[in-house]
Amino acid sequence: MSLRLGDIAPDFTAQTTAGEINFHEWLGNSWGVLFSHPADFTPVCTTELGSVAKYRAEFAKRNVKTIAISVDTVESHHKWIPDINETQNTVVDYPIIADPDKKVANLYDMIHPNALDNLTVRSVFIIGADKKIKLTMTYPASTGRNFEEILRVIDSLQLTAQYSVATPANWKDGEDVIVTTAIKTEDISAKFPKGHKVIKPYLRTTPQPNK
Ligand code: BEZ
């Protein structure tokens, strides 16, 4: 059965470009983004892994560690990284898991044979500090991911874990948020003193509480 939101992210031990890691130990108290790519020395993957390296400070600010995976070997990853650094003008300094026996890929259901035979598709798992899966996304090989969207989702997840709010369509950090329906309208002022709007009895907004 595939992994669902709220499940504990399965633990594993694997070889990576940073040596052998135990996934849960490596995560420690951080959030994590585990993302697969189809293959080393391929164009879209080269841009994606470079993009994640460039957002290093943004992930760190949110207490998030990133880790990539493909079914290539650790030797292949090490040979490819200089190409990523050169062409994307960055330094890949997060681990890339080598999974030639597909142990982790199968554990996370990253191989979708009707779309791409024997290779991992572009899966993303956002994992909370509690090791639970907060978001999954699956992109085809032909479409590079938008890592700003992944950062945006992390902002929403971390905010909504702390306050009784949800975030509307296309929300970005700093914009108004939705007060959850668990809060009665008459209780909003006490909980959200920056003010609120009642657009419908079920649609109430407030300025982002932690800004
Ligand atoms: C790419 O990264 O460009 C790619 C990888 C595997 C299949 C198709 C495209």
Short mmCIF file of C-alpha atoms and ligand atoms in Angstrom, two decimals:
data_model
loop_
_atom_site.label_atom_id
_atom_site.label_comp_id
_atom_site.label_asym_id
_atom_site.label_seq_id
_atom_site.Cartn_x
_atom_site.Cartn_y
_atom_site.Cartn_z
CA MET A 1 0.00 0.00 0.00
CA SER A 2 1.32 3.44 -0.80
CA LEU A 3 2.29 5.90 1.86
CA ARG A 4 -0.34 8.33 3.09
CA LEU A 5 -0.27 11.71 4.78
CA GLY A 6 0.15 11.27 8.52
CA ASP A 7 2.06 7.99 8.18
CA ILE A 8 5.50 7.76 9.76
CA ALA A 9 8.08 8.13 6.97
CA PRO A 10 9.63 4.66 6.70
CA ASP A 11 13.13 4.47 8.16
CA PHE A 12 16.04 3.00 6.21
CA THR A 13 19.81 2.83 6.10
CA ALA A 14 21.44 3.66 2.77
CA GLN A 15 24.69 4.64 1.09
CA THR A 16 24.80 8.31 0.17
CA THR A 17 27.31 10.82 -1.12
CA ALA A 18 27.80 11.78 2.54
CA GLY A 19 28.47 8.17 3.62
CA GLU A 20 26.05 5.65 5.11
CA ILE A 21 23.09 7.26 6.82
CA ASN A 22 20.19 6.07 8.89
CA PHE A 23 17.33 8.24 7.69
CA HIS A 24 15.59 8.93 11.02
CA GLU A 25 18.89 9.56 12.80
CA TRP A 26 19.99 11.87 10.01
CA LEU A 27 16.72 13.82 10.23
CA GLY A 28 17.16 14.31 13.98
CA ASN A 29 14.81 17.11 15.05
CA SER A 30 14.66 18.66 11.59
CA TRP A 31 11.97 18.58 8.96
CA GLY A 32 13.01 16.76 5.78
CA VAL A 33 12.44 16.85 2.04
CA LEU A 34 13.17 13.48 0.42
CA PHE A 35 12.99 13.79 -3.37
CA SER A 36 13.72 11.31 -6.11
CA HIS A 37 15.02 11.97 -9.60
CA PRO A 38 15.08 9.49 -12.49
CA ALA A 39 18.77 9.32 -13.32
CA ASP A 40 22.18 10.97 -13.00
CA PHE A 41 23.64 12.84 -16.01
CA THR A 42 20.20 13.86 -17.30
CA PRO A 43 19.22 17.45 -18.06
CA VAL A 44 16.11 18.16 -15.97
CA CYS A 45 17.60 16.39 -12.94
CA THR A 46 20.76 18.48 -13.25
CA THR A 47 18.71 21.69 -12.99
CA GLU A 48 16.62 20.33 -10.11
CA LEU A 49 19.51 19.24 -7.92
CA GLY A 50 21.22 22.56 -8.57
CA SER A 51 18.05 24.43 -7.67
CA VAL A 52 17.77 22.67 -4.30
CA ALA A 53 21.41 23.54 -3.54
CA LYS A 54 20.72 27.20 -4.34
CA TYR A 55 17.80 27.27 -1.88
CA ARG A 56 20.08 25.94 0.89
CA ALA A 57 19.61 29.02 3.10
CA GLU A 58 15.82 28.99 2.61
CA PHE A 59 15.57 25.34 3.69
CA ALA A 60 17.92 25.91 6.64
CA LYS A 61 15.87 28.93 7.81
CA ARG A 62 12.88 26.60 8.05
CA ASN A 63 14.86 23.83 9.85
CA VAL A 64 14.54 21.55 6.81
CA LYS A 65 17.17 19.07 5.57
CA THR A 66 17.08 17.97 1.93
CA ILE A 67 18.10 14.61 0.52
CA ALA A 68 17.89 13.33 -3.06
CA ILE A 69 17.71 9.77 -4.33
CA SER A 70 18.00 7.83 -7.56
CA VAL A 71 18.76 4.24 -8.47
CA ASP A 72 22.29 5.18 -9.60
CA THR A 73 25.40 4.23 -7.64
CA VAL A 74 27.26 6.46 -5.21
CA GLU A 75 30.21 6.53 -7.66
CA SER A 76 27.90 7.83 -10.39
CA HIS A 77 26.50 10.53 -8.06
CA HIS A 78 30.04 11.64 -7.16
CA LYS A 79 30.99 11.89 -10.85
CA TRP A 80 27.82 13.86 -11.69
CA ILE A 81 27.96 16.45 -8.87
CA PRO A 82 30.78 18.52 -10.49
CA ASP A 83 28.59 18.87 -13.60
CA ILE A 84 25.69 20.14 -11.49
CA ASN A 85 27.96 22.57 -9.66
CA GLU A 86 29.48 23.83 -12.89
CA THR A 87 26.33 24.20 -14.97
CA GLN A 88 24.03 25.45 -12.21
CA ASN A 89 26.65 27.65 -10.56
CA THR A 90 26.22 26.20 -7.09
CA VAL A 91 27.61 23.60 -4.69
CA VAL A 92 25.59 20.45 -4.01
CA ASP A 93 26.36 19.79 -0.37
CA TYR A 94 23.32 17.77 0.69
CA PRO A 95 23.37 13.95 0.45
CA ILE A 96 22.22 11.98 -2.59
CA ILE A 97 21.13 8.44 -1.80
CA ALA A 98 22.45 5.64 -4.01
CA ASP A 99 19.72 3.06 -4.41
CA PRO A 100 20.79 0.63 -7.17
CA ASP A 101 18.89 -2.23 -5.54
CA LYS A 102 15.75 0.00 -5.36
CA LYS A 103 15.26 -0.71 -1.66
CA VAL A 104 14.31 2.86 -0.71
CA ALA A 105 12.56 3.52 -4.04
CA ASN A 106 10.24 0.57 -3.43
CA LEU A 107 9.74 1.47 0.25
CA TYR A 108 8.48 4.90 -0.87
CA ASP A 109 6.73 3.66 -4.04
CA MET A 110 8.86 5.91 -6.24
CA ILE A 111 8.90 3.59 -9.26
CA HIS A 112 5.82 3.94 -11.47
CA PRO A 113 6.44 1.41 -14.27
CA ASN A 114 3.56 2.56 -16.45
CA ALA A 115 5.18 5.99 -16.64
CA LEU A 116 8.90 5.24 -16.41
CA ASP A 117 10.32 1.75 -16.41
CA ASN A 118 12.81 0.84 -13.66
CA LEU A 119 13.66 4.44 -12.71
CA THR A 120 12.31 6.63 -9.96
CA VAL A 121 9.85 9.32 -11.02
CA ARG A 122 10.04 12.79 -9.44
CA SER A 123 8.54 12.03 -6.01
CA VAL A 124 8.62 14.49 -3.12
CA PHE A 125 7.99 13.69 0.54
CA ILE A 126 7.88 16.52 3.05
CA ILE A 127 8.43 15.04 6.50
CA GLY A 128 7.76 16.87 9.76
CA ALA A 129 9.98 16.94 12.85
CA ASP A 130 7.64 14.24 14.21
CA LYS A 131 8.78 12.01 11.25
CA LYS A 132 5.26 12.04 9.83
CA ILE A 133 4.61 12.57 6.12
CA LYS A 134 3.06 16.01 5.64
CA LEU A 135 2.94 16.16 1.84
CA THR A 136 3.55 13.93 -1.14
CA MET A 137 3.86 15.02 -4.77
CA THR A 138 4.69 13.05 -7.89
CA TYR A 139 5.89 14.67 -11.09
CA PRO A 140 6.72 12.97 -14.37
CA ALA A 141 10.28 12.78 -15.68
CA SER A 142 9.65 15.50 -18.25
CA THR A 143 8.64 18.21 -15.75
CA GLY A 144 11.14 19.78 -13.38
CA ARG A 145 9.70 20.67 -9.99
CA ASN A 146 9.11 24.15 -8.62
CA PHE A 147 11.10 24.27 -5.37
CA GLU A 148 9.60 27.63 -4.47
CA GLU A 149 6.28 25.79 -4.25
CA ILE A 150 7.87 23.27 -1.91
CA LEU A 151 9.14 26.10 0.31
CA ARG A 152 5.69 27.72 0.16
CA VAL A 153 4.04 24.49 1.33
CA ILE A 154 6.56 24.16 4.16
CA ASP A 155 5.67 27.71 5.27
CA SER A 156 2.00 26.74 5.29
CA LEU A 157 2.61 23.45 7.10
CA GLN A 158 4.77 25.05 9.79
CA LEU A 159 2.31 27.91 10.30
CA THR A 160 -0.80 25.75 10.44
CA ALA A 161 0.90 23.38 12.91
CA GLN A 162 1.23 26.31 15.32
CA TYR A 163 -2.02 28.26 14.89
CA SER A 164 -5.68 27.40 14.20
CA VAL A 165 -5.41 28.66 10.64
CA ALA A 166 -5.34 27.32 7.09
CA THR A 167 -3.88 28.97 4.01
CA PRO A 168 -5.93 29.88 0.93
CA ALA A 169 -5.22 29.17 -2.72
CA ASN A 170 -1.93 30.62 -3.91
CA TRP A 171 -1.13 31.93 -0.42
CA LYS A 172 2.38 33.18 0.20
CA ASP A 173 4.16 33.84 3.48
CA GLY A 174 2.99 37.21 4.84
CA GLU A 175 -0.49 37.17 3.31
CA ASP A 176 -3.80 36.85 5.17
CA VAL A 177 -4.79 33.38 6.32
CA ILE A 178 -8.08 31.58 6.99
CA VAL A 179 -9.32 31.01 10.52
CA THR A 180 -10.28 27.34 10.80
CA THR A 181 -13.93 26.47 11.27
CA ALA A 182 -13.07 24.99 14.68
CA ILE A 183 -12.92 28.59 16.00
CA LYS A 184 -16.27 30.26 16.61
CA THR A 185 -16.59 33.71 15.04
CA GLU A 186 -17.17 35.28 18.47
CA ASP A 187 -13.86 33.82 19.70
CA ILE A 188 -11.72 35.09 16.81
CA SER A 189 -10.86 38.51 18.31
CA ALA A 190 -9.37 36.96 21.43
CA LYS A 191 -7.31 34.46 19.46
CA PHE A 192 -6.30 36.73 16.59
CA PRO A 193 -5.99 40.28 17.97
CA LYS A 194 -4.63 41.73 14.70
CA GLY A 195 -8.20 41.78 13.38
CA HIS A 196 -10.31 39.62 11.12
CA LYS A 197 -12.85 39.72 8.30
CA VAL A 198 -16.02 37.64 8.11
CA ILE A 199 -16.66 37.07 4.40
CA LYS A 200 -19.07 34.18 5.00
CA PRO A 201 -19.82 32.45 8.30
CA TYR A 202 -17.44 29.69 7.18
CA LEU A 203 -14.85 31.97 5.51
CA ARG A 204 -13.06 34.22 8.00
CA THR A 205 -9.60 35.69 7.42
CA THR A 206 -6.97 37.27 9.63
CA PRO A 207 -3.49 38.70 9.12
CA GLN A 208 -0.80 36.05 9.41
CA PRO A 209 -0.45 35.66 13.19
CA ASN A 210 3.33 35.18 13.37
CA LYS A 211 4.29 38.23 11.27
C1 BEZ B 1 15.84 14.47 -17.31
O1 BEZ B 1 16.26 14.70 -16.20
O2 BEZ B 1 15.93 15.29 -18.21
C2 BEZ B 1 15.19 13.15 -17.60
C3 BEZ B 1 15.51 12.01 -16.90
C4 BEZ B 1 14.90 10.81 -17.20
C5 BEZ B 1 13.96 10.74 -18.20
C6 BEZ B 1 13.63 11.90 -18.90
C7 BEZ B 1 14.23 13.10 -18.61
#
